[in-house]
Short mmCIF file of C-alpha atoms in Angstrom, two decimals:
data_model
loop_
_atom_site.label_atom_id
_atom_site.label_comp_id
_atom_site.label_asym_id
_atom_site.label_seq_id
_atom_site.Cartn_x
_atom_site.Cartn_y
_atom_site.Cartn_z
CA MET A 3 -8.14 -4.04 11.15
CA PRO A 4 -7.26 -7.73 11.48
CA VAL A 5 -5.39 -9.51 8.68
CA GLU A 6 -8.38 -11.78 8.04
CA ARG A 7 -10.66 -8.84 7.28
CA MET A 8 -8.05 -7.31 4.97
CA ARG A 9 -7.80 -10.61 3.13
CA ARG A 10 -11.58 -10.73 2.71
CA ILE A 11 -11.52 -7.21 1.27
CA ARG A 12 -8.62 -8.20 -1.01
CA ASP A 13 -10.57 -11.24 -2.20
CA ILE A 14 -13.73 -9.21 -2.90
CA VAL A 15 -11.76 -6.56 -4.80
CA SER A 16 -9.98 -9.29 -6.76
CA GLN A 17 -13.35 -10.46 -8.11
CA ILE A 18 -14.04 -7.05 -9.68
CA PRO A 19 -12.83 -6.99 -13.30
CA ALA A 20 -10.73 -3.81 -12.94
CA ASP A 21 -7.70 -2.97 -15.08
CA VAL A 22 -6.04 -1.08 -12.20
CA ASN A 23 -6.48 -1.17 -8.42
CA VAL A 24 -5.50 1.69 -6.11
CA ILE A 25 -4.93 2.06 -2.38
CA THR A 26 -5.51 5.63 -1.20
CA GLY A 27 -3.36 5.77 1.93
CA ASP A 28 -3.27 5.09 5.65
CA GLN A 29 -1.61 1.69 5.44
CA LEU A 30 -0.39 2.43 8.97
CA ASP A 31 -2.52 3.74 11.79
CA ARG A 32 -0.66 4.28 15.03
CA ARG A 33 1.80 1.42 15.23
CA ARG A 34 4.88 0.33 13.29
CA SER A 35 3.49 -3.23 13.45
CA ASP A 36 0.65 -2.13 11.13
CA ALA A 37 3.09 -2.38 8.22
CA ARG A 38 3.43 -6.15 8.50
CA VAL A 39 -0.31 -6.57 9.08
CA PHE A 40 -1.11 -4.51 5.96
CA ALA A 41 1.40 -6.47 3.85
CA ALA A 42 0.01 -9.80 5.05
CA GLY A 43 -3.56 -8.70 4.39
CA PHE A 44 -3.13 -7.29 0.89
CA THR A 45 -0.42 -9.46 -0.63
CA GLY A 46 -1.89 -11.04 -3.74
CA LEU A 47 -4.07 -8.10 -4.81
CA THR A 48 -3.58 -7.88 -8.55
CA ALA A 49 -4.88 -6.15 -11.64
CA PRO A 50 -3.82 -6.48 -15.30
CA LEU A 51 -2.23 -3.01 -15.36
CA GLY A 52 -1.03 -3.02 -11.76
CA VAL A 53 -1.87 -2.05 -8.22
CA TYR A 54 -0.72 1.35 -6.95
CA GLY A 55 -0.80 3.07 -3.58
CA ILE A 56 -0.22 6.46 -2.01
CA LEU A 57 0.51 7.65 1.52
CA GLY A 58 -1.93 9.24 3.93
CA ASN A 59 -1.65 11.38 7.01
CA HIS A 60 -1.55 8.35 9.32
CA ASP A 61 1.39 6.94 7.36
CA HIS A 62 3.27 10.15 8.17
CA SER A 63 2.33 10.02 11.84
CA VAL A 64 4.17 6.68 12.08
CA GLU A 65 6.85 6.56 9.36
CA PRO A 66 6.31 7.17 5.65
CA GLN A 67 9.20 4.95 4.55
CA LEU A 68 7.71 2.06 6.52
CA SER A 69 4.39 2.57 4.77
CA GLU A 70 6.14 2.52 1.39
CA TRP A 71 7.84 -0.71 2.48
CA ALA A 72 4.43 -2.20 3.40
CA LEU A 73 3.04 -1.35 -0.03
CA ARG A 74 6.04 -2.92 -1.80
CA LYS A 75 5.95 -5.98 0.46
CA ALA A 76 2.30 -6.51 -0.56
CA GLY A 77 3.25 -6.20 -4.23
CA ILE A 78 1.75 -2.71 -4.55
CA THR A 79 3.71 0.02 -6.33
CA PRO A 80 3.96 3.23 -4.28
CA LEU A 81 3.22 6.39 -6.26
CA VAL A 82 4.69 9.22 -4.21
CA ASN A 83 4.81 12.23 -6.50
CA GLU A 84 5.03 9.90 -9.46
CA VAL A 85 3.00 9.14 -12.57
CA VAL A 86 2.42 5.94 -14.51
CA ARG A 87 0.98 6.05 -18.01
CA PHE A 88 -1.20 3.55 -19.80
CA GLU A 89 -2.14 3.50 -23.47
CA ARG A 90 -5.00 1.65 -25.04
CA GLY A 91 -6.73 2.18 -28.37
CA GLY A 92 -4.88 5.44 -29.01
CA VAL A 93 -5.91 6.94 -25.67
CA THR A 94 -3.45 7.72 -22.87
CA LEU A 95 -4.23 7.67 -19.16
CA ALA A 96 -1.86 9.22 -16.63
CA LEU A 97 -2.29 7.98 -13.05
CA ALA A 98 -0.56 10.38 -10.66
CA GLY A 99 -0.01 9.71 -6.98
CA VAL A 100 0.85 12.70 -4.81
CA GLU A 101 2.31 12.89 -1.33
CA ASP A 102 -0.17 13.60 1.47
CA ILE A 103 -1.01 17.29 1.82
CA GLN A 104 0.13 17.32 5.47
CA PRO A 105 3.47 15.49 5.30
CA LYS A 106 6.33 15.72 7.76
CA ASN A 107 10.11 15.77 7.44
CA GLY A 108 10.27 18.15 4.49
CA ARG A 109 8.18 16.03 2.15
CA ARG A 110 5.47 17.76 0.12
CA PRO A 111 2.88 16.93 -2.52
CA ARG A 112 3.90 17.80 -6.07
CA PHE A 113 0.61 18.37 -7.87
CA GLU A 114 2.55 20.01 -10.71
CA ILE A 115 3.55 16.55 -11.98
CA LEU A 116 0.08 16.45 -13.53
CA ARG A 117 1.02 19.29 -15.90
CA GLU A 118 3.73 17.16 -17.49
CA HIS A 119 1.05 14.86 -18.94
CA HIS A 120 -1.17 17.33 -20.79
CA ASP A 121 -1.66 14.82 -23.62
CA ALA A 122 -3.36 12.29 -21.31
CA PHE A 123 -6.54 11.88 -19.32
CA ARG A 124 -5.19 12.58 -15.80
CA ILE A 125 -6.34 10.83 -12.64
CA CYS A 126 -4.85 12.06 -9.38
CA LEU A 127 -4.59 9.91 -6.26
CA CYS A 128 -4.59 12.30 -3.29
CA HIS A 129 -5.25 10.92 0.18
CA GLN A 130 -7.20 13.91 1.46
CA PRO A 131 -10.25 14.93 -0.59
CA LYS A 132 -9.60 18.61 0.01
CA GLY A 133 -6.58 18.30 -2.30
CA TRP A 134 -8.83 18.00 -5.35
CA HIS A 135 -8.75 21.77 -5.93
CA ARG A 136 -4.97 21.72 -6.28
CA ALA A 137 -5.19 18.63 -8.46
CA ALA A 138 -7.75 20.32 -10.74
CA GLU A 139 -5.66 23.50 -10.94
CA ASN A 140 -2.79 21.36 -12.21
CA GLY A 141 -4.85 19.55 -14.83
CA ALA A 142 -6.41 16.53 -13.12
CA HIS A 143 -9.64 15.39 -14.71
CA VAL A 144 -10.54 13.15 -11.74
CA THR A 145 -9.24 12.88 -8.18
CA ILE A 146 -9.58 9.69 -6.14
CA ALA A 147 -9.12 10.18 -2.41
CA GLY A 148 -9.18 8.24 0.83
CA HIS A 149 -9.14 9.81 4.31
CA THR A 150 -12.93 9.73 4.70
CA HIS A 151 -12.90 6.38 6.50
CA GLY A 152 -15.55 4.77 4.34
CA GLY A 153 -17.07 8.08 3.39
CA PRO A 154 -18.85 9.69 0.51
CA ILE A 155 -18.50 10.03 -3.20
CA ALA A 156 -18.84 13.70 -4.11
CA LEU A 157 -19.44 14.87 -7.65
CA THR A 158 -18.93 18.59 -8.03
CA THR A 159 -18.69 21.08 -10.84
CA ARG A 160 -16.60 24.19 -11.06
#
């Protein structure tokens, strides 16, 4: 995707009055040069409580550390098996970002980090939608995924 299109997307998203913005992976596609393109396209994306990103399978096919660099360079906080907590009006939200479910080089998703925040409403960022079962088993109330390349929203019940 060209930088100009990314900037248009960034500008549209910036007009939405969201408290938090998330990027659900695949900053890189097939080339190391995608990291600089991504950073140039999404630098300036903001939200009052922050902008967070996770890694996807394409990030691992190139280099996960480079994808993390691209997120940071754009001003986006990588959440790789990490949780950030927000409190407002006596309610706590835990936003957990897990590693992609098909990582390389010994990395793995740690869905169990969700269990550590049993006192909060838990949202899991997991690149691949099929990870929602593991997220739910570990206490996620909602999973937000990427990987579908513009795809569906699926509401399911257990």
